[in-house]
GROMACS .gro file of C-alpha atoms in nm:
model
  413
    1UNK     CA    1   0.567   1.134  -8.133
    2UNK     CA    2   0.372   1.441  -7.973
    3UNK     CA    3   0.061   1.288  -8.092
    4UNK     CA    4   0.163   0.913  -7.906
    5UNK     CA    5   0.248   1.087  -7.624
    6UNK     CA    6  -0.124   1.301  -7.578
    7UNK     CA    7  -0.283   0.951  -7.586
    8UNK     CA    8  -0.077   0.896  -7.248
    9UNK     CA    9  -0.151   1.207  -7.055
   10UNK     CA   10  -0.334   1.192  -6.714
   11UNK     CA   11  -0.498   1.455  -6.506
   12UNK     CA   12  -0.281   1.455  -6.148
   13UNK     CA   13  -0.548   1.288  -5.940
   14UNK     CA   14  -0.565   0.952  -5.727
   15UNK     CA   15  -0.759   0.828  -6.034
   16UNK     CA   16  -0.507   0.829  -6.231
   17UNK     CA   17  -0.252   0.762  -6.045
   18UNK     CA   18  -0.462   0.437  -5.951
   19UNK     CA   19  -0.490   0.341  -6.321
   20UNK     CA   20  -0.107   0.366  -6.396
   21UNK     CA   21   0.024   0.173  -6.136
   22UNK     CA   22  -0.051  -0.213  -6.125
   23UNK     CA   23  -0.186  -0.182  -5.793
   24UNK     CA   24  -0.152   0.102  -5.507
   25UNK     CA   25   0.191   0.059  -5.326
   26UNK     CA   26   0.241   0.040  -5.004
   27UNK     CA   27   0.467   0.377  -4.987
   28UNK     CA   28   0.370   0.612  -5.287
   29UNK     CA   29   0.662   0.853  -5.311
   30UNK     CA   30   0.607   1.210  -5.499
   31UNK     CA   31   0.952   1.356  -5.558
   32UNK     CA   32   0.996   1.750  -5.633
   33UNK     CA   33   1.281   1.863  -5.838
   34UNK     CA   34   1.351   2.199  -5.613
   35UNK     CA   35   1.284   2.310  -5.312
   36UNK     CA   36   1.073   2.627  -5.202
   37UNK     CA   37   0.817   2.622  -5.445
   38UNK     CA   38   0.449   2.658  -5.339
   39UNK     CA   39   0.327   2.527  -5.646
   40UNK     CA   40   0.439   2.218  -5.646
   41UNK     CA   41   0.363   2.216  -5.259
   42UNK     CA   42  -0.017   2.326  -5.322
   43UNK     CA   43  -0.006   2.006  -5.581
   44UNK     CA   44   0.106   1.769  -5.336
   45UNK     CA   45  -0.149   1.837  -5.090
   46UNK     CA   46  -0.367   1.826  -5.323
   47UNK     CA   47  -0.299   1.476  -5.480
   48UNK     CA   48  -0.227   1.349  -5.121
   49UNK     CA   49  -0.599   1.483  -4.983
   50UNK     CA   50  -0.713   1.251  -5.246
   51UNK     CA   51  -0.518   0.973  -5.189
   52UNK     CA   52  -0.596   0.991  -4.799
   53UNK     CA   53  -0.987   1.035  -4.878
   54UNK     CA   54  -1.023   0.836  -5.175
   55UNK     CA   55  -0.741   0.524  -5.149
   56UNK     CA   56  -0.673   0.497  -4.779
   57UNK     CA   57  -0.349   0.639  -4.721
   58UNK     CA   58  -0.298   0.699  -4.373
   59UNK     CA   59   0.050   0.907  -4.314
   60UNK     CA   60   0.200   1.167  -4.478
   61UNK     CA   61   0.566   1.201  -4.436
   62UNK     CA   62   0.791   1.464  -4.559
   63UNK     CA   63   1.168   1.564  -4.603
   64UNK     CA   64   1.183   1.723  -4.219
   65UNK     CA   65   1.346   1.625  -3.933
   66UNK     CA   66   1.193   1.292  -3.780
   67UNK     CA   67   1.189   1.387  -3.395
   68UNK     CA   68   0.992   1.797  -3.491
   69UNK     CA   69   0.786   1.618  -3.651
   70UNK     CA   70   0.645   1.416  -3.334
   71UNK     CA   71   0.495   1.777  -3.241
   72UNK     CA   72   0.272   1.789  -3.539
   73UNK     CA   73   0.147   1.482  -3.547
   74UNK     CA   74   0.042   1.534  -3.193
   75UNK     CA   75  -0.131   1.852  -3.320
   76UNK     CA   76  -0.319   1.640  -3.642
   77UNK     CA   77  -0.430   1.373  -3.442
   78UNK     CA   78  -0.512   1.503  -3.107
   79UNK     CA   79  -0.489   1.908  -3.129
   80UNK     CA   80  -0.206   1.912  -2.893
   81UNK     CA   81  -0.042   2.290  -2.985
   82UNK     CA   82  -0.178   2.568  -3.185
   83UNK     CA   83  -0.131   2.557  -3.558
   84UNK     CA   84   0.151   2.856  -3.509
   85UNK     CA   85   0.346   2.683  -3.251
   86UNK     CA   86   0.352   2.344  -3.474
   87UNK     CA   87   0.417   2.546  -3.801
   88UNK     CA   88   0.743   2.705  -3.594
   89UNK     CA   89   0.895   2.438  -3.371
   90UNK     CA   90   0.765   2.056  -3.572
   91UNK     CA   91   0.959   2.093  -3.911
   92UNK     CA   92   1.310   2.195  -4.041
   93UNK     CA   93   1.486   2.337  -4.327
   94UNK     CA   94   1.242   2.608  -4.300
   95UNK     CA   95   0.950   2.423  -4.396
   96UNK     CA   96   0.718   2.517  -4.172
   97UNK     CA   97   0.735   2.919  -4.317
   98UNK     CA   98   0.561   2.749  -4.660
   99UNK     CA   99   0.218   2.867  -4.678
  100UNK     CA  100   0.113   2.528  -4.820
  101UNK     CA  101   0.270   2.359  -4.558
  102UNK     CA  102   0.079   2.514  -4.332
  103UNK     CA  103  -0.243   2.444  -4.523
  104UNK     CA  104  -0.127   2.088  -4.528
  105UNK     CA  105  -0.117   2.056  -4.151
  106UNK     CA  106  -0.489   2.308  -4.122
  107UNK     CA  107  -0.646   2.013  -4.376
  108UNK     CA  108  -0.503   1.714  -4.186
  109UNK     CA  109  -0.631   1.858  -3.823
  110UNK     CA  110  -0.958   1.918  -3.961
  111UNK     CA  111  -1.012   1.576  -4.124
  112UNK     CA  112  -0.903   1.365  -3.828
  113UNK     CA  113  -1.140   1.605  -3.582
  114UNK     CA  114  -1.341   1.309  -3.503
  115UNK     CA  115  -1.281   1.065  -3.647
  116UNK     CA  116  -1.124   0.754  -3.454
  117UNK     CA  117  -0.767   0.688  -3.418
  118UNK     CA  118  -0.779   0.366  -3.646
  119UNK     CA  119  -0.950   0.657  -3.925
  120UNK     CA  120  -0.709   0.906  -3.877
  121UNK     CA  121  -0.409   1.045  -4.125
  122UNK     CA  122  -0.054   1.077  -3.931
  123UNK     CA  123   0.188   1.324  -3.997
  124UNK     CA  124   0.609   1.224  -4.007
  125UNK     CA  125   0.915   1.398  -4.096
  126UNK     CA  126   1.157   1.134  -4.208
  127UNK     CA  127   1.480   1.322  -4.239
  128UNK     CA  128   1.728   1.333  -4.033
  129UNK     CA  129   1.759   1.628  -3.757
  130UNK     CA  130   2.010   1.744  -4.033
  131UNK     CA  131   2.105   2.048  -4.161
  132UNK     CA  132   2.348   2.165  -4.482
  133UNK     CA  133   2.554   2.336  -4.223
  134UNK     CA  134   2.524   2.135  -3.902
  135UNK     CA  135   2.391   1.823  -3.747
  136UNK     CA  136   2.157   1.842  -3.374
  137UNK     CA  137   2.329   1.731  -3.049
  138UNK     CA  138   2.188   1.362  -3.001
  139UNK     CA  139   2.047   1.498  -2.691
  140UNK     CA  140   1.712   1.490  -2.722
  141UNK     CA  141   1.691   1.112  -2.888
  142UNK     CA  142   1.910   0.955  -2.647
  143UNK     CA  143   1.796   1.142  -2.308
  144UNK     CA  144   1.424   1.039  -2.437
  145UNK     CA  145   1.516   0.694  -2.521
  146UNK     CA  146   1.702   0.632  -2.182
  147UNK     CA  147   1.434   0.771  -1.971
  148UNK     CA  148   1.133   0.538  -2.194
  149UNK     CA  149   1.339   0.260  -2.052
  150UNK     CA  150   1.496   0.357  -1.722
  151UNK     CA  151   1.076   0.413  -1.681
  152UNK     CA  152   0.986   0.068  -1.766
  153UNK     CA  153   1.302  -0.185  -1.715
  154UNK     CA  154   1.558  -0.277  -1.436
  155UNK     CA  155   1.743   0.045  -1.454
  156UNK     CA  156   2.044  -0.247  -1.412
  157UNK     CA  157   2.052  -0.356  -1.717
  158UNK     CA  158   2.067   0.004  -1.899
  159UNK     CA  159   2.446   0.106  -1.955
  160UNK     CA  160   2.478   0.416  -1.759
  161UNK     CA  161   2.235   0.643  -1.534
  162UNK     CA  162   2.065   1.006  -1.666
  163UNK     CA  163   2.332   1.187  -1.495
  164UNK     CA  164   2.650   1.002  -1.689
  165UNK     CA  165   2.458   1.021  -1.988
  166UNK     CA  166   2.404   1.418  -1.930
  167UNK     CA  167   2.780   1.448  -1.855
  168UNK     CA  168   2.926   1.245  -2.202
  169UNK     CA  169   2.640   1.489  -2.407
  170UNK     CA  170   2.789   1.800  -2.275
  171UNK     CA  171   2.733   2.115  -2.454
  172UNK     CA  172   2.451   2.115  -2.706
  173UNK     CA  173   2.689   2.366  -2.923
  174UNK     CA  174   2.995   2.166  -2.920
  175UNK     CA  175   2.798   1.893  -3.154
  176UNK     CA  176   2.606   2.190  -3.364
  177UNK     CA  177   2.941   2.368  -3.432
  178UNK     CA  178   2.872   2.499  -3.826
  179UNK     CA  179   3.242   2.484  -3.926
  180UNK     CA  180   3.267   2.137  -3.836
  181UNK     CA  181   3.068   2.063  -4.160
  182UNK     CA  182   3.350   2.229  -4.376
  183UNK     CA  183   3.651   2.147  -4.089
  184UNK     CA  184   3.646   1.785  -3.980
  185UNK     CA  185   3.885   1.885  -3.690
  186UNK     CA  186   3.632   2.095  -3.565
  187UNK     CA  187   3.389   1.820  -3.492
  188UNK     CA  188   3.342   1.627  -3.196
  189UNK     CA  189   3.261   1.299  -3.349
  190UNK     CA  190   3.546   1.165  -3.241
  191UNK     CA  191   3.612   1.289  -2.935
  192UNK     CA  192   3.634   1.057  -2.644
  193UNK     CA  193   3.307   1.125  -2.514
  194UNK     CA  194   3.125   1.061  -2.834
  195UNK     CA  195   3.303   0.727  -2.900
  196UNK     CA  196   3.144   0.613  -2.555
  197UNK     CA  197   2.811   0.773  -2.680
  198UNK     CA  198   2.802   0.551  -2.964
  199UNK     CA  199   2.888   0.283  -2.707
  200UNK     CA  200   2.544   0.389  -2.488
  201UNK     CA  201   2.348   0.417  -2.780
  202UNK     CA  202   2.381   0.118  -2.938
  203UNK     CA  203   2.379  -0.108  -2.561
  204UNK     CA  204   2.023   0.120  -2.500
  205UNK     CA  205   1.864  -0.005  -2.852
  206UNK     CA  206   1.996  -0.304  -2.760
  207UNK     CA  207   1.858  -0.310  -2.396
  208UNK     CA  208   1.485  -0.223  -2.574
  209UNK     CA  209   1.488  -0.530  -2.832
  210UNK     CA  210   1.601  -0.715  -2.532
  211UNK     CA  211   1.302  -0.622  -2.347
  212UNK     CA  212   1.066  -0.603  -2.655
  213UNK     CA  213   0.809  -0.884  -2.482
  214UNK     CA  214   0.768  -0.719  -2.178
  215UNK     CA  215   0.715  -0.362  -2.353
  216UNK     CA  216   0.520  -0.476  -2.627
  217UNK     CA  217   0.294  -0.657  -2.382
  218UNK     CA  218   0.291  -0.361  -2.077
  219UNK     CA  219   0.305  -0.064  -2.328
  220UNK     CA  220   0.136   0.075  -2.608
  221UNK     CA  221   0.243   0.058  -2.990
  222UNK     CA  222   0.243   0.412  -3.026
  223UNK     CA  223   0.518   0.468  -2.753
  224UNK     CA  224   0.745   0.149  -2.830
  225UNK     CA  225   0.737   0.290  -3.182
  226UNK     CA  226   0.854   0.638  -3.074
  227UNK     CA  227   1.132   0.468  -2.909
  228UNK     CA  228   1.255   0.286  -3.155
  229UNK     CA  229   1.265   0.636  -3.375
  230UNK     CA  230   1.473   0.781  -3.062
  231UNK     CA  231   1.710   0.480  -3.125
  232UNK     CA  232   1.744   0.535  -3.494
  233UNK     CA  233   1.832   0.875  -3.481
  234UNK     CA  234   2.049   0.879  -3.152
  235UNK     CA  235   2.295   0.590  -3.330
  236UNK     CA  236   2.230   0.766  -3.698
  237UNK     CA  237   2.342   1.139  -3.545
  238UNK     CA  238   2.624   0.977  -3.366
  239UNK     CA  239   2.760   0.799  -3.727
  240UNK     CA  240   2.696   1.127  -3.893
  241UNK     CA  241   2.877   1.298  -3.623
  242UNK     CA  242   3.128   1.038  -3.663
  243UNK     CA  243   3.176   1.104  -4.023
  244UNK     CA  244   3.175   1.473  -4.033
  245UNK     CA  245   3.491   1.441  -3.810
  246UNK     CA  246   3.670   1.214  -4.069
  247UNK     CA  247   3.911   1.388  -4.276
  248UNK     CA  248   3.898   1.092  -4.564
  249UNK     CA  249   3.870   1.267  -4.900
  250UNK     CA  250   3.509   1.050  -4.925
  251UNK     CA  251   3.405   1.228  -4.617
  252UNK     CA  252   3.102   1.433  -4.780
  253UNK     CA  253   3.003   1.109  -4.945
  254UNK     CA  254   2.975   0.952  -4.680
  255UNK     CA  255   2.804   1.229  -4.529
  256UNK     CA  256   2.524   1.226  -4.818
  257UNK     CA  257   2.487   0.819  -4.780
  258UNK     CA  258   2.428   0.830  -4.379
  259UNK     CA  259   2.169   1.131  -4.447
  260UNK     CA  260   1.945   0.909  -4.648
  261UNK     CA  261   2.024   0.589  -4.432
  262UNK     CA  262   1.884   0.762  -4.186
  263UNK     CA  263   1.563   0.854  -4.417
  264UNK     CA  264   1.537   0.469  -4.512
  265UNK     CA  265   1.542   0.364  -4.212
  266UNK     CA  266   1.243   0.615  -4.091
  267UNK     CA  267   1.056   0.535  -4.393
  268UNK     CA  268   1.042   0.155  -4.330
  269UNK     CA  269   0.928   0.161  -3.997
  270UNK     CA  270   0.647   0.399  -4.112
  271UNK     CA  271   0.590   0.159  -4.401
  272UNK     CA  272   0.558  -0.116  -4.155
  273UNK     CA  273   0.230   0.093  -4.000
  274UNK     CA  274   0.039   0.095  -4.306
  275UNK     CA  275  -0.028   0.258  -4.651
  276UNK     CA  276   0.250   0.528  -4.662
  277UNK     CA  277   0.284   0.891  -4.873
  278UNK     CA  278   0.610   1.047  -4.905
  279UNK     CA  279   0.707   1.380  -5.069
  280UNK     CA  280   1.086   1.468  -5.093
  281UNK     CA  281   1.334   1.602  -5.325
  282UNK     CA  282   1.356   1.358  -5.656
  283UNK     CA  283   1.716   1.249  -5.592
  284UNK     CA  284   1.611   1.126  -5.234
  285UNK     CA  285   1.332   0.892  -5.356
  286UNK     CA  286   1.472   0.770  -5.696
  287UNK     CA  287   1.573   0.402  -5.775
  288UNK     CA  288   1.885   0.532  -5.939
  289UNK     CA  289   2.209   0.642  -5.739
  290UNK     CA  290   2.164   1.024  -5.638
  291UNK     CA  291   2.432   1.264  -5.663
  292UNK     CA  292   2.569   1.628  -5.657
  293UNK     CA  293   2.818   1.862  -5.635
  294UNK     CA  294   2.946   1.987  -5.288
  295UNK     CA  295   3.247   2.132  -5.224
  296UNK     CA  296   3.344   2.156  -5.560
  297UNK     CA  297   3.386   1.788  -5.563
  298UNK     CA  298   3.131   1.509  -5.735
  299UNK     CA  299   2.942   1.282  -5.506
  300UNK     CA  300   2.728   0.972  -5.572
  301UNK     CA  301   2.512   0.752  -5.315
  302UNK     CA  302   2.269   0.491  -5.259
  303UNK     CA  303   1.953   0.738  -5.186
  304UNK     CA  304   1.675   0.639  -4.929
  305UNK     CA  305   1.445   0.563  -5.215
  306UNK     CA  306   1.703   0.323  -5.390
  307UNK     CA  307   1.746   0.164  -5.048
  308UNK     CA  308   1.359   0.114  -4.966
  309UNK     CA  309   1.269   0.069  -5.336
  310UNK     CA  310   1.533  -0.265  -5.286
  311UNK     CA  311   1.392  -0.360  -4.971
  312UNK     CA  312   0.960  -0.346  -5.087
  313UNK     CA  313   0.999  -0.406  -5.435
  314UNK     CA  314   0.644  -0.343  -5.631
  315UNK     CA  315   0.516  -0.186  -5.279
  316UNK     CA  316   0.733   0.089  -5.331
  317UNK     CA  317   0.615   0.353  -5.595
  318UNK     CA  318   0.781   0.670  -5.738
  319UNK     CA  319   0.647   0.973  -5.944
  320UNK     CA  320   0.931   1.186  -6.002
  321UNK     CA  321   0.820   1.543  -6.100
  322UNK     CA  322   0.912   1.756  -6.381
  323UNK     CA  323   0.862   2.128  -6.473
  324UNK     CA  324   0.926   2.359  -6.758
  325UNK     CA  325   0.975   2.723  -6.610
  326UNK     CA  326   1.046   2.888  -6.313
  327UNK     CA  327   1.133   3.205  -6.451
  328UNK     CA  328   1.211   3.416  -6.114
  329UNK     CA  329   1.506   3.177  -6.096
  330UNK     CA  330   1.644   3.208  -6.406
  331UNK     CA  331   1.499   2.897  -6.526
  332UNK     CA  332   1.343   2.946  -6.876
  333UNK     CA  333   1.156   2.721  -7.176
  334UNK     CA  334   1.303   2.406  -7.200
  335UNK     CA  335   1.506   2.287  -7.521
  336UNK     CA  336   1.261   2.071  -7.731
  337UNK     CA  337   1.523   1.794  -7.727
  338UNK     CA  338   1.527   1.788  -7.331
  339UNK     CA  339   1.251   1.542  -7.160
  340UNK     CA  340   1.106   1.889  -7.021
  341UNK     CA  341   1.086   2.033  -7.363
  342UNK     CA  342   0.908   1.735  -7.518
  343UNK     CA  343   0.641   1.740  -7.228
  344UNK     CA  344   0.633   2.138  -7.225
  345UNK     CA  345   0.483   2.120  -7.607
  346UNK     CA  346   0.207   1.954  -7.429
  347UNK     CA  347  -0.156   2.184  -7.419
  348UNK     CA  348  -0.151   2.084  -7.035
  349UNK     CA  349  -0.002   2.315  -6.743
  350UNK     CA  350   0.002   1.972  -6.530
  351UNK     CA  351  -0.022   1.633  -6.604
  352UNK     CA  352   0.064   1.284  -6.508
  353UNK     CA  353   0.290   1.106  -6.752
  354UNK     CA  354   0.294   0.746  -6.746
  355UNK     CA  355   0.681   0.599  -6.774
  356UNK     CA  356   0.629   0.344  -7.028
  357UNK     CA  357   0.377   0.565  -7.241
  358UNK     CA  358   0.658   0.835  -7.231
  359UNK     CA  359   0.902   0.568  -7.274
  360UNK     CA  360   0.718   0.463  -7.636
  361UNK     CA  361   0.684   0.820  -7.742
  362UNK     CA  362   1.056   0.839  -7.714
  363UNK     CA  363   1.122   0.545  -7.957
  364UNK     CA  364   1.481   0.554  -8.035
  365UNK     CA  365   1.501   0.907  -7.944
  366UNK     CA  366   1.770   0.982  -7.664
  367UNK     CA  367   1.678   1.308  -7.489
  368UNK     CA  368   1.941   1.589  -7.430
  369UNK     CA  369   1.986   1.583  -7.060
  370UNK     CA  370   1.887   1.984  -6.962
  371UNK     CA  371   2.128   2.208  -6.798
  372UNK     CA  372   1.983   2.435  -6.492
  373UNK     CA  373   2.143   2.792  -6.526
  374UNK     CA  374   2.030   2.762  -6.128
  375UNK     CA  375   2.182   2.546  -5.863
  376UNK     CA  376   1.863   2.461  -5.671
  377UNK     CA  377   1.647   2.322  -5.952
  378UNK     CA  378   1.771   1.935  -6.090
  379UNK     CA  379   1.643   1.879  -6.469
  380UNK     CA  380   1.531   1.536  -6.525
  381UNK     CA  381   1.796   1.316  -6.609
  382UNK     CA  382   1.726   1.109  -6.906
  383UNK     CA  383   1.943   0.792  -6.784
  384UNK     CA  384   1.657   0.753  -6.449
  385UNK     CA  385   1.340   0.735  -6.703
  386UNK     CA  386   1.296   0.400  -6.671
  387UNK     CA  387   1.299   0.418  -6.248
  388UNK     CA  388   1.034   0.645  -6.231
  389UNK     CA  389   0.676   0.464  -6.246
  390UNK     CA  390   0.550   0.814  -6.380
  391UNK     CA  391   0.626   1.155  -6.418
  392UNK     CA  392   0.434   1.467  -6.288
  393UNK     CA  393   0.491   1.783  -6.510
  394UNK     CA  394   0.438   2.135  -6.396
  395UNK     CA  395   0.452   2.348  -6.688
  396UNK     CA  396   0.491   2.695  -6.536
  397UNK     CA  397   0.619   2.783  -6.169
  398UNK     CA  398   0.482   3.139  -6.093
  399UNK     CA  399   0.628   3.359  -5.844
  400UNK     CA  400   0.464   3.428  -5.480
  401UNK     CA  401   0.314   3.717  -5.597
  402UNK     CA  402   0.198   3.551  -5.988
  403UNK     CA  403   0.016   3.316  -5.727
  404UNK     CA  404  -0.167   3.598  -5.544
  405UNK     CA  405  -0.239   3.807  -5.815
  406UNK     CA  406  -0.387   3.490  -6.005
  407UNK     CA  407  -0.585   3.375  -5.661
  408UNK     CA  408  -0.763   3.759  -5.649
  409UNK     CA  409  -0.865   3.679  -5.968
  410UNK     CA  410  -1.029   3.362  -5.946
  411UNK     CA  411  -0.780   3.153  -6.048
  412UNK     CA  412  -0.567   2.896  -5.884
  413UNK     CA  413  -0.490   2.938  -5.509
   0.00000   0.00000   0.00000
C-alpha cells in the first residue's frame, strides 16, 4: 500500500499541482485544517508566488473580512498606505499580526511595482466583516454604497437621503453588541429600524442594477465592482443581523450558512474577474457539507466551497491540507489507521497527494477518522476523500520559536 502510494507523491509546487489537475481551474482553493499556524501560511505563499508567476493567477483572496481588505489591495497595486498601517487596519480575525501574512502582502507590493494594471496580482478578503463574537454595523457598506449612487444617479430614485440613512444606522455599538451572539434578545436585527434597513438595502442594490447601463458606460469597472461588494455585504450583515436575533433552536445554523453565503457570493464575483486563488479553513472550501460544534449543539451547512464548487463545476478546484503534528497543541503522531497516519509514514515533511492515487492506495481499506485532543485543529475526515482533488500534507508543525531557531540555522524560514 505504502509502496503504491510513494509512486503518487508530488513536491508542493505549481508543477505539480498543474499535472494533477485536468486543467488549471478557474478558482484554485488551498484549505488549512487550523488556524494560526505560520507554517502552513509560509507554504501558501509559497505555492501561490508560483502559481501567480508561473500559471497566471491574478488574485489572492483569503478568509478576512471583504470591505479591510479593499485597503490592501490599494496598498499591492498602487502603494496607497504603509505596509504597517495595511497589516493593522485591511484584515480580521487577527490576521494581519501573522508574520507570513505580512510577507505575503511585502511579496505582492513588490511584484506589481511596475508592472501594468492588466499584469498585476490583487489582493481580497472574502469573508464576511464577521466575527465569532460579533458581527460590524452595516455602516460602512451601506453609507458607501448610497453615496457611489447618490454621486452618479437621480438622487430621486434612491430610497432615502444620507441623513435618514444615518438616523435608521444609529449607534455603531448597538449592532456590535458581543452578547447578542449568545442572547438573541440582545440583538438589534429585528428592531424596527433594521427591518427598514433591510428595506434600503435591498431598493439601493436594486436602484444600481437598475442603472447598470449608465454606470457601466460613465464609470469604471473597478468602482461598479466595489459597489456591488458594498451591496453584498450591506444585505448579507443585515440577514446575519437578522438571524442572530432569532431565537429558533436552528439559529447558530443558520448563522454558520449566511457566513459562508456571504463568502460564495464574494468568491464568484472575484471568479468572474479572472483566474482566482483562495486559502481558507478546509471546512469553508470543501464540496462536502461543513460542520461543528457550537454551543454544545451539532451544526451542519452548505459551505461557500460546496456552494461555488456547484455553481463552476471543473473550474472550481480544492486541495484540502493535512498534517501529522503540532505538538505545542497537544496534537501528537497520528494513528497509522488514520488518513494522517498513513501519509505521516511517508519519508516526506510535505507533499502533494493526488486524490485518486491516495484513493487506490486505500483499496478496500476504510481509514479511522482521527480524533483532535485540541479544538482548533479538524483531522481529515475520511467520508470527504473523494471531494478533495488532492491533499497537501505537512508532516510536522513547529512552534514560533522551532521556526526561528531552525531559520538561524540555515534551515527553513
Amino acid at each position: 500500500m505504502v509502496t503504491d502510494l510513494r509512486d503518487t507523491v508530488r513536491a508542493v509546487e505549481a508543477a505539480a499541482v498543474r499535472e494533477l489537475l485536468p486543467g488549471l481551474p478557474r478558482l484554485l482553493a488551498l484549505g488549512e485544517p487550523t488556524h494560526g499556524e505560520d507554517t502552513l501560511l509560509d507554504l501558501r505563499n509559497d505555492l501561490f508566488r508560483q502559481l501567480v508567476e508561473q500559471e497566471g493567477y491574478r488574485t489572492i483572496a483569503i478568509e478576512s473580512d471583504c470591505v479591510s481588505g479593499l485597503l490592501v489591495d490599494d496598498h499591492v497595486t498602487s502603494g496607497t498606505g504603509t505596509l504597517d498601517d495595511v497589516m493593522e487596519h485591511g484584515f480580521s480575525h487577527g490576521w494581519g499580526a501573522s508574520a507570513a501574512n505580512r510577507e505575503l502582502v511585502r511579496w505582492m507590493r513588490a511584484h506589481n511595482d511596475g508592472r501594468p494594471a492588466s499584469e498585476q496580482v490583487r489582493f481580497a478578503g472574502f469573508d464576511g466583516p464577521l466575527e465569532m463574537a460579533a458581527a460590524a454595523s452595516p455602516r460602512q457598506s451601506l453609507t458607501a454604497l448610497h453615496g457611489y449612487l447618490a454621486a452618479r444617479v437621480d438622487p430621486d430614485l434612491l430610497p432615502c437621503t444620507a441623513k435618514t440613512l444615518d438616523r435608521l444606522l444609529g449607534a455603531d455599538d448597538r449592532w456590535t453588541e458581543p452578547a447578542a451572539m449568545r442572547d438573541p434578545a440582545r440583538s438589534v436585527g429585528r428592531s424596527a429600524d433594521a427591518r427598514e434597513l433591510r428595506l434600503v438595502a435591498d431598493e439601493l442594490v436594486a436602484s444600481s442594477d437598475a442603472q447598470s447601463p449608465h454606470l457601466i458606460r460613465t464609470d469604471s469597472r473597478e468602482a461598479r465592482d466595489r459597489a456591488c461588494l458594498y451591496g453584498r455585504t450591506a444585505t448579507g450583515l443585515l440577514r446575519y443581523h437578522y438571524a442572530m436575533a432569532d431565537p429558533a433552536p436552528n439559529r447558530l445554523t443558520r448563522l454558520a450558512a449566511l457566513r459562508d453565503q456571504m463568502m460564495a457570493g464574494n468568491l464568484l464575483a472575484l471568479a468572474e474577474r479572472g483566474p482566482l486563488l483562495v486559502h481558507a479553513h478546509n471546512s469553508h472550501l470543501q464540496r462536502e457539507k461543513s460542520s461543528m460544534r457550537m454551543g454544545g449543539m451539532p451544526l451542519e451547512w452548505w459551505g461557500a466551497g460546496a456552494i461555488v464548487s456547484a455553481r463552476l463545476g471543473e473550474e472550481y478546484a480544492f486541495l484540502a491540507t493535512a498534517l501529522g503534528t503540532i505538538r505545542h497543541q497537544g496534537v501528537d503522531t497520528p494513528a497509522p489507521d488514520t488518513v494522517e497516519g498513513l501519509l505521516y509514514a511517508l519519508p516526506d515533511d510535505r507533499c502533494l497527494v493526488g486524490a485518486s492515487g491516495l484513493a487506490a492506495a486505500l483499496g478496500d481499506t476504510r481509514p479511522a477518522p482521527r480524533v483532535s485532543p485540541w479544538f482548533g485543529y479538524a483531522p481529515l475526515d475520511p467520508a470527504h476523500l473523494a471531494g478533495s482533488d488532492g491533499i497537501v500534507f505537512v508532516k510536522d508543525v513547529p512552534t514560533a520559536g522551532d521556526r526561528a531557531e531552525e531559520a538561524r540555522r540555515g534551515g527553513v524560514r
